[in-house]
PDB file of C-alpha atoms in Angstrom:
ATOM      1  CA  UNK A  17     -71.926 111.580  41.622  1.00 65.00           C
ATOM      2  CA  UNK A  18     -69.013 112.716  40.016  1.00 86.00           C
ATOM      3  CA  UNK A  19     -68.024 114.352  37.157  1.00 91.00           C
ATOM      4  CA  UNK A  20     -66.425 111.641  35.531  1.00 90.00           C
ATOM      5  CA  UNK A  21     -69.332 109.350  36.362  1.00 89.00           C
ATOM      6  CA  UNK A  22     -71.802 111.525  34.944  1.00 93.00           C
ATOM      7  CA  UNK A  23     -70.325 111.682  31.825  1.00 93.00           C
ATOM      8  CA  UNK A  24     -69.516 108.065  31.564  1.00 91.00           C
ATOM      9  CA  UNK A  25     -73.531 107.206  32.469  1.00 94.00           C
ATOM     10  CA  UNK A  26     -74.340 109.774  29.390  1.00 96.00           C
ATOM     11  CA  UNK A  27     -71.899 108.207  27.255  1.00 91.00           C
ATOM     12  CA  UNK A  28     -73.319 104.421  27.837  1.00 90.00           C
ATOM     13  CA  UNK A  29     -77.137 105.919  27.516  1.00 94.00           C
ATOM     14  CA  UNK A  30     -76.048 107.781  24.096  1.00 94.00           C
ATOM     15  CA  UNK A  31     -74.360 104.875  22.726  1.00 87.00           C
ATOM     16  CA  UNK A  32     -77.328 102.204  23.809  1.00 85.00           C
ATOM     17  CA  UNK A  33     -80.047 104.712  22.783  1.00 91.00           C
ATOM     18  CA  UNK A  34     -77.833 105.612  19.169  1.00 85.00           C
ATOM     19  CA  UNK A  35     -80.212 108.403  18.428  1.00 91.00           C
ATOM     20  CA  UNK A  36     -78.033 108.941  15.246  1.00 84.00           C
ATOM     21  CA  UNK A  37     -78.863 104.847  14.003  1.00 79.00           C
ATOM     22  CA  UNK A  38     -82.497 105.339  14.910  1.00 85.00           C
ATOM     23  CA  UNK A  39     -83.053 108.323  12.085  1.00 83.00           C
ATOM     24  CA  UNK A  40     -83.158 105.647   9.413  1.00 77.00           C
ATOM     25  CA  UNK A  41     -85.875 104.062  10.889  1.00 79.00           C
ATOM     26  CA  UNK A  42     -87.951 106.879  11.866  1.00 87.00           C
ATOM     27  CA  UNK A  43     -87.814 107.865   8.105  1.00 80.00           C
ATOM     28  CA  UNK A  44     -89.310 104.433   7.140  1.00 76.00           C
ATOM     29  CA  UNK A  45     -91.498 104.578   9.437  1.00 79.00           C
ATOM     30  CA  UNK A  46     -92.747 107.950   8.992  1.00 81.00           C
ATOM     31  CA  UNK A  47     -93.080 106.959   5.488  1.00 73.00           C
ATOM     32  CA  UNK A  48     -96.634 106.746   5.089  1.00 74.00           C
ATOM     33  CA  UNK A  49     -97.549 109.634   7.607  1.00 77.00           C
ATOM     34  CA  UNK A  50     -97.987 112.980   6.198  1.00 78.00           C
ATOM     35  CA  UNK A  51     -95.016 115.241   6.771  1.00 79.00           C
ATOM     36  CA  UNK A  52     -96.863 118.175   9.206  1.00 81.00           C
ATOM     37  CA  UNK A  53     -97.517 114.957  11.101  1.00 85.00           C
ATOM     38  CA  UNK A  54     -93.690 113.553  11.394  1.00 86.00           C
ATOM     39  CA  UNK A  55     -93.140 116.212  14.332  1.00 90.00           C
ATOM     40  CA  UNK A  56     -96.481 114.449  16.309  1.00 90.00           C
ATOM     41  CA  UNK A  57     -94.556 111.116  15.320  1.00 91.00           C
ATOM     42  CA  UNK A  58     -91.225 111.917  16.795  1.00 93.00           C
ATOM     43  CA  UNK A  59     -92.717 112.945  19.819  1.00 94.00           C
ATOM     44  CA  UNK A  60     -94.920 109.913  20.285  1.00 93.00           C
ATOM     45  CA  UNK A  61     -92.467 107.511  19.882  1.00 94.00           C
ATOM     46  CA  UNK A  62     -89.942 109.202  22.538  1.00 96.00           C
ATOM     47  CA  UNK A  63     -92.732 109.752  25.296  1.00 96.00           C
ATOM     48  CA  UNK A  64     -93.677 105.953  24.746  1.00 95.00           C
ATOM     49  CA  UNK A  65     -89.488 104.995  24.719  1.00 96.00           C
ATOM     50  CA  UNK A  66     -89.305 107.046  27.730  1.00 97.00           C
ATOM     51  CA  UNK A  67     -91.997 105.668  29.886  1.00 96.00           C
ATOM     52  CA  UNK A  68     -90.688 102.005  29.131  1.00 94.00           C
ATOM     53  CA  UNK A  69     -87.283 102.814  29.857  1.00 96.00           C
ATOM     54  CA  UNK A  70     -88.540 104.509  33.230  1.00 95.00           C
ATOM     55  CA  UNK A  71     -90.500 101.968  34.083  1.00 92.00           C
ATOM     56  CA  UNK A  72     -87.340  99.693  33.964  1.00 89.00           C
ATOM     57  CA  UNK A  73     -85.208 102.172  35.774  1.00 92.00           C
ATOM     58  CA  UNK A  74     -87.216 102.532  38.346  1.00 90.00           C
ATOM     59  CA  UNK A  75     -88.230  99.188  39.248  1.00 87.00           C
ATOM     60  CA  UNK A  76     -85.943  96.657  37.346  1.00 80.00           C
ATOM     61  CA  UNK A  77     -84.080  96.217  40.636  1.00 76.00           C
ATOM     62  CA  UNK A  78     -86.946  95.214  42.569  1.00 82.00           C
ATOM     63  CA  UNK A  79     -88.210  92.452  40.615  1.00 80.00           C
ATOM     64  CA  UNK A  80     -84.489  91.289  40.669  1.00 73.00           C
ATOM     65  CA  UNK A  81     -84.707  91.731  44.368  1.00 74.00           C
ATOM     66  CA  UNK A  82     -88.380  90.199  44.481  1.00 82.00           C
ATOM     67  CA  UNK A  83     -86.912  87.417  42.369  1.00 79.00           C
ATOM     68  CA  UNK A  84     -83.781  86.396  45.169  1.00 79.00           C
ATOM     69  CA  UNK A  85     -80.977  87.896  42.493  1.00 73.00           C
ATOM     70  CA  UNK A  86     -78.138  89.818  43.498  1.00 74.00           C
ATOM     71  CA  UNK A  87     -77.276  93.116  41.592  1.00 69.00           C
ATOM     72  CA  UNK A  88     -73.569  91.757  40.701  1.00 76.00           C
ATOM     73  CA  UNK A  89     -74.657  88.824  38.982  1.00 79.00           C
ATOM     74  CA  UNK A  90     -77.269  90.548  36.564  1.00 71.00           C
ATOM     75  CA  UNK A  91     -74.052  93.205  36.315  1.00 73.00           C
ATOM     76  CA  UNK A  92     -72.305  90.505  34.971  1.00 84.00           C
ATOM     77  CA  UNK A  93     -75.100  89.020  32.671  1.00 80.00           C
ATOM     78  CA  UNK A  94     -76.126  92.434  31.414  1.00 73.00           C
ATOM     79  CA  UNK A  95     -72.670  93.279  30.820  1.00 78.00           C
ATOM     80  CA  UNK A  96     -72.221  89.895  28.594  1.00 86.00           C
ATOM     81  CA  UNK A  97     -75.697  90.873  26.834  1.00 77.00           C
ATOM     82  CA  UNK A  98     -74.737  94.327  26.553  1.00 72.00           C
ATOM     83  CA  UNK A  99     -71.257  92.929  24.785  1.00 84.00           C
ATOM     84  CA  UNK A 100     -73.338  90.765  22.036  1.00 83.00           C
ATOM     85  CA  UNK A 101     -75.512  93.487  21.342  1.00 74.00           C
ATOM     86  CA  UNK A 102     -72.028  95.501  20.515  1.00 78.00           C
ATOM     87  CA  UNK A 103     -70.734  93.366  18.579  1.00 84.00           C
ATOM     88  CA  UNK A 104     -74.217  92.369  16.263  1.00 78.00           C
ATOM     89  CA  UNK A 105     -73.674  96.538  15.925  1.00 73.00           C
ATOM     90  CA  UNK A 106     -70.215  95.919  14.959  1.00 82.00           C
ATOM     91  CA  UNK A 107     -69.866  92.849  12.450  1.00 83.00           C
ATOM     92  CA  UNK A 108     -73.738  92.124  12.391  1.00 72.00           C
ATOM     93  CA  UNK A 109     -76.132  94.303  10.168  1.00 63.00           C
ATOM     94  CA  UNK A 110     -76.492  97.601  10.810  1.00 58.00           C
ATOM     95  CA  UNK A 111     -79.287  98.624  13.362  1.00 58.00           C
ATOM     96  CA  UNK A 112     -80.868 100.587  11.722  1.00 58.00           C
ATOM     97  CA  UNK A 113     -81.706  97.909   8.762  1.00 59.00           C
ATOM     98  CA  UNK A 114     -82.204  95.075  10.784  1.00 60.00           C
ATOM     99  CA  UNK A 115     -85.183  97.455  12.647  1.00 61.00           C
ATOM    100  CA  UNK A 116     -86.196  98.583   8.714  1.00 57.00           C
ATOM    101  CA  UNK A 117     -86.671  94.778   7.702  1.00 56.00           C
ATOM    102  CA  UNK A 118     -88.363  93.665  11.050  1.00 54.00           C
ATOM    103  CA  UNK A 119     -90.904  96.231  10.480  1.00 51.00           C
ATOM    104  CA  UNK A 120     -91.415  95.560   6.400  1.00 46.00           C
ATOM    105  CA  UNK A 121     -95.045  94.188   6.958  1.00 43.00           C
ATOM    106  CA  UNK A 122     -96.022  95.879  10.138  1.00 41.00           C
ATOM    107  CA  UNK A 123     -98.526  99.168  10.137  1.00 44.00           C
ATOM    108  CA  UNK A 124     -96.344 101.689  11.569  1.00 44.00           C
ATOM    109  CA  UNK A 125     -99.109 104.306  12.121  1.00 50.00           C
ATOM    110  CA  UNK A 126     -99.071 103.674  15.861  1.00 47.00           C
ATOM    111  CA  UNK A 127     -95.224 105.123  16.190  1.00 79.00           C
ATOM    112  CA  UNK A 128     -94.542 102.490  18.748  1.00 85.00           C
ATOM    113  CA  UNK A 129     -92.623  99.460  16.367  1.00 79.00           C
ATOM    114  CA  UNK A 130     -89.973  99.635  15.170  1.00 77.00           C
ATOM    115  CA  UNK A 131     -89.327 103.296  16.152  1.00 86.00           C
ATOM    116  CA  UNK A 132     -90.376 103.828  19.675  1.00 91.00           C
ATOM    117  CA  UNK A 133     -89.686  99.564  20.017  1.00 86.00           C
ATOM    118  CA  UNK A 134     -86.715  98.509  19.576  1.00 77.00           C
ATOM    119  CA  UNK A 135     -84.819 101.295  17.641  1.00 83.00           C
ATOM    120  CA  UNK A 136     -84.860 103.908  20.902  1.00 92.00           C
ATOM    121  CA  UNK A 137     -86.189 101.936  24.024  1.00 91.00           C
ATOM    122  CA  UNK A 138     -83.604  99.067  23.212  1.00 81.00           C
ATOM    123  CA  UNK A 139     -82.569  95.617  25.081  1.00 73.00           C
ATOM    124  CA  UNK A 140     -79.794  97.278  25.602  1.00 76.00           C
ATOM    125  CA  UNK A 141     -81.220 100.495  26.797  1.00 86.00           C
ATOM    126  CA  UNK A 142     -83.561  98.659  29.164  1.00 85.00           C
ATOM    127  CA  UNK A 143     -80.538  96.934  30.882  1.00 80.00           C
ATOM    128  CA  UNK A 144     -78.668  99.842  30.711  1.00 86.00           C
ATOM    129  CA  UNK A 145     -80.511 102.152  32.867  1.00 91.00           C
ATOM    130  CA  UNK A 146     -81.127  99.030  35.271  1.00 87.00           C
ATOM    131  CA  UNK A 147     -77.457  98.182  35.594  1.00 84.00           C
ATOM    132  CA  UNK A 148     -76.874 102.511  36.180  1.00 89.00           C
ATOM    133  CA  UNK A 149     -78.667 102.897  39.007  1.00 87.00           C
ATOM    134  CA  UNK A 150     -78.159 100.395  41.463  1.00 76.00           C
ATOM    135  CA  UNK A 151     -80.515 100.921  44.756  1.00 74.00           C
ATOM    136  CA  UNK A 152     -77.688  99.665  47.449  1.00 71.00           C
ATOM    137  CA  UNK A 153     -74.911 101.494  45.293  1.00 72.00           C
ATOM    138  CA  UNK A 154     -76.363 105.012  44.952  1.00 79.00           C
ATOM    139  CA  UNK A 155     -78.583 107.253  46.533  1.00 85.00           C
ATOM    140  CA  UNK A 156     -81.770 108.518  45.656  1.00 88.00           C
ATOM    141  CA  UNK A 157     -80.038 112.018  44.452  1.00 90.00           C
ATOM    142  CA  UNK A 158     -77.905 109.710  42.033  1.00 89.00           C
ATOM    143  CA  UNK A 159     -80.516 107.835  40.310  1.00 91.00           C
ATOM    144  CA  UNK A 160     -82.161 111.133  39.360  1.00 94.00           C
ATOM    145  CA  UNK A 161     -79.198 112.148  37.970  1.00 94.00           C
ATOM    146  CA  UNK A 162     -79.276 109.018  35.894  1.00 95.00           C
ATOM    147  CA  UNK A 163     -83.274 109.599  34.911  1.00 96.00           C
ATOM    148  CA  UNK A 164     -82.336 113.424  34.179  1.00 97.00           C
ATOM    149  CA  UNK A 165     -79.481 112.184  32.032  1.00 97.00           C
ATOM    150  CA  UNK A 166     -82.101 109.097  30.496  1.00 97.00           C
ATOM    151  CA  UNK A 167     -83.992 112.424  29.706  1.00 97.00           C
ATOM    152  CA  UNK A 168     -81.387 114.332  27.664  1.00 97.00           C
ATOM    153  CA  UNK A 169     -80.142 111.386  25.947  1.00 97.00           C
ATOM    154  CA  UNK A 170     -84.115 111.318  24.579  1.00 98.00           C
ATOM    155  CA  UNK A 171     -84.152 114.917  23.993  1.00 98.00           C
ATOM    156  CA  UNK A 172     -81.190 114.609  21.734  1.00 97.00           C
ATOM    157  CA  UNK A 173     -82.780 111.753  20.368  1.00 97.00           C
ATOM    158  CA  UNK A 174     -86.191 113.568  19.609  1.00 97.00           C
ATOM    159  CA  UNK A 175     -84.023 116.810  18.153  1.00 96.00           C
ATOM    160  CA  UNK A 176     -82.441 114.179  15.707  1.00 93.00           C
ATOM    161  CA  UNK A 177     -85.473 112.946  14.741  1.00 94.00           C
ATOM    162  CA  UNK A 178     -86.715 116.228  14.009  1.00 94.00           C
ATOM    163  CA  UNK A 179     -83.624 116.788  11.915  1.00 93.00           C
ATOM    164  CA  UNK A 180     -84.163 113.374  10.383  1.00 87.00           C
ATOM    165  CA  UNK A 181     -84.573 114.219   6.674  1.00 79.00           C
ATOM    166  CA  UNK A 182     -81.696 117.125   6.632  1.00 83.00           C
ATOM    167  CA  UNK A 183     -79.023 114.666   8.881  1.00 79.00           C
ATOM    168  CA  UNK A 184     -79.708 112.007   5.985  1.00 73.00           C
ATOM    169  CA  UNK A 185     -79.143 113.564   3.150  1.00 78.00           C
ATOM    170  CA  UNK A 186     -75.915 114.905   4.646  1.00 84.00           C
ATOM    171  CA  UNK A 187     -74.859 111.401   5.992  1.00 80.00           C
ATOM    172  CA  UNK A 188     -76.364 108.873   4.025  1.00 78.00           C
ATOM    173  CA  UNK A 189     -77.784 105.604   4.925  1.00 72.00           C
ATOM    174  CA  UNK A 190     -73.644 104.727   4.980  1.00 79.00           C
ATOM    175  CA  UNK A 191     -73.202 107.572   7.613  1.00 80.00           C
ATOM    176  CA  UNK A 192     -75.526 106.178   9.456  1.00 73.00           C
ATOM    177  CA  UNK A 193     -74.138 102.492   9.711  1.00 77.00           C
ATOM    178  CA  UNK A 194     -70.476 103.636  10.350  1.00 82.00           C
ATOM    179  CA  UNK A 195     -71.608 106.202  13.535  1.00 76.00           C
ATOM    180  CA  UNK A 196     -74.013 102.966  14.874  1.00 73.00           C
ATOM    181  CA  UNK A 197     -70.880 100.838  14.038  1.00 82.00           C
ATOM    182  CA  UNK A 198     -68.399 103.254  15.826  1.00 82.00           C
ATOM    183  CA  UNK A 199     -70.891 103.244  19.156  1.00 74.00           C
ATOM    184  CA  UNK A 200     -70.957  99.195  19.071  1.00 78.00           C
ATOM    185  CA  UNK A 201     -67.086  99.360  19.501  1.00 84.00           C
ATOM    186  CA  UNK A 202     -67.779 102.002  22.483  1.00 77.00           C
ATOM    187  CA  UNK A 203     -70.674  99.855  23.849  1.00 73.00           C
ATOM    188  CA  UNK A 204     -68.281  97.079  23.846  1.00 83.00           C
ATOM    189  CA  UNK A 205     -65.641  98.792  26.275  1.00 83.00           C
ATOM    190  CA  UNK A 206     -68.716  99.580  28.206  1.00 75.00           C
ATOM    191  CA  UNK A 207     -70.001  95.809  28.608  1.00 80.00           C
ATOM    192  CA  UNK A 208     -66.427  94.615  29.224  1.00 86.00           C
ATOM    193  CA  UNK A 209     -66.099  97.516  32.161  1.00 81.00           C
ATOM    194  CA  UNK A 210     -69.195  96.487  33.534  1.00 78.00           C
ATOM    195  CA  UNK A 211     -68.547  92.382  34.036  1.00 86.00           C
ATOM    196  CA  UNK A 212     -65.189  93.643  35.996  1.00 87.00           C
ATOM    197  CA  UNK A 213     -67.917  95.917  37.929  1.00 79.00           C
ATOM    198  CA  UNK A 214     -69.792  93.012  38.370  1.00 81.00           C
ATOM    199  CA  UNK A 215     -67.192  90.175  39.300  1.00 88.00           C
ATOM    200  CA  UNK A 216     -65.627  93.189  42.124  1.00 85.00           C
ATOM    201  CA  UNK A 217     -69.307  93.516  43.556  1.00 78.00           C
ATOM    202  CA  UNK A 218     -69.625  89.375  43.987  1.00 82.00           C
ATOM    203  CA  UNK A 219     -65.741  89.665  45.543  1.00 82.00           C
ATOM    204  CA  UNK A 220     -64.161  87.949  42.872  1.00 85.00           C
ATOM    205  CA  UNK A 221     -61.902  90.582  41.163  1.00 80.00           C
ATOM    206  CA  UNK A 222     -60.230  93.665  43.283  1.00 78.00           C
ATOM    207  CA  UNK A 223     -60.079  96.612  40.630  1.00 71.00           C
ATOM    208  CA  UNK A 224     -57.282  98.969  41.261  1.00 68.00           C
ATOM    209  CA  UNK A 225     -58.276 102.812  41.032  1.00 64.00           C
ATOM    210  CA  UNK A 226     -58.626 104.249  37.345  1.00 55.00           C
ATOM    211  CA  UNK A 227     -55.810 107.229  37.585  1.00 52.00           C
ATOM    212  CA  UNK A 228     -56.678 110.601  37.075  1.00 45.00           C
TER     213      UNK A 228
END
């Protein structure tokens, strides 16, 4: 994998993960938990986002497999869902209220909705990392490139969340809209890219070589 792949993978993770858009919500949520506790929160809610997003990376493809579907069509289809997810983030409301009002009546002791569920381990997140690391496509030594950058991406996420109440009162609950706002537009190039991806694997499209 290549350097410019690597850092285009990281880039799609960041932007599907938003760890900045999730900082609201962990702040609701950690509401009602004692603050020498909101470090044990954080942490809970990434090691349960990261088990369900490595559960789908590592065996998404084989139910699709198991299930007679061809890689390049759910490319397609997750690149379409990935699109309408970027653009609820761009004209829609704001992640990281919709995820706030979702969770208005729910007891958020458990860490797991809305923080871990669907602010960090995402729809979009979950096709993400199942569109990234295609068993036919890459090798073995690839897709753990893709987990270990799945990782970092959560490790940033986690440090943010640790930062949570400083990063808010710097940026605001308007900071944090515009960022999640500005990462819908970049998710969008993403989604687009990855239908062409998608139509080229099923032999529809011939892409010509990005230049260096």
């Amino acid at each position: 994998m290549d350097m410019q792949t690597t850092l285009r993978e990281f880039i799609t993770l960041f932007v599907v993960i938003d760890p900045i858009g999730s900082i609201p919500v962990f702040l609701f949520a950690a509401a009602g938990v004692s603050p020498h506790m909101h470090r044990a929160f954080a942490v809970r809610a990434i090691v349960v986002a990261a088990a369900v997003l490595m559960v789908f990376l590592v065996g998404g493809q084989f139910l699709l497999e198991a299930l007679g579907l061809r890689l390049g069509t759910f490319q397609i289809a997750g690149g379409i869902v990935l699109f309408l997810f970027a653009l609820n983030m761009i004209f829609g409301e704001s992640k990281p209220a919709s995820e706030i009002e979702e969770a208005g009546s729910e007891d958020l002791s458990g860490a797991v909705f809305p923080l871990a569920i669907p602010s960090i381990a995402s729809p979009g997140a979950m096709l993400a990392v199942v569109i990234l690391t295609d068993n036919h496509g890459n090798s073995v030594a690839e897709q753990a490139v893709t987990a270990v950058l799945l990782l970092a991406v959560l490790g940033i996420t986690l440090l943010a969340l640790l930062l949570a109440g400083g990063i808010q009162r710097v940026i605001g609950a308007t900071g944090a809209s515009v960022v999640s706002r500005v990462m819908g537009m970049v998710l969008a190039t993403v989604a687009v890219d990855a239908v062409l991806v998608g139509l080229e694997m099923m032999g529809v499209l011939q892409l010509s070589p990005v230049p260096v």
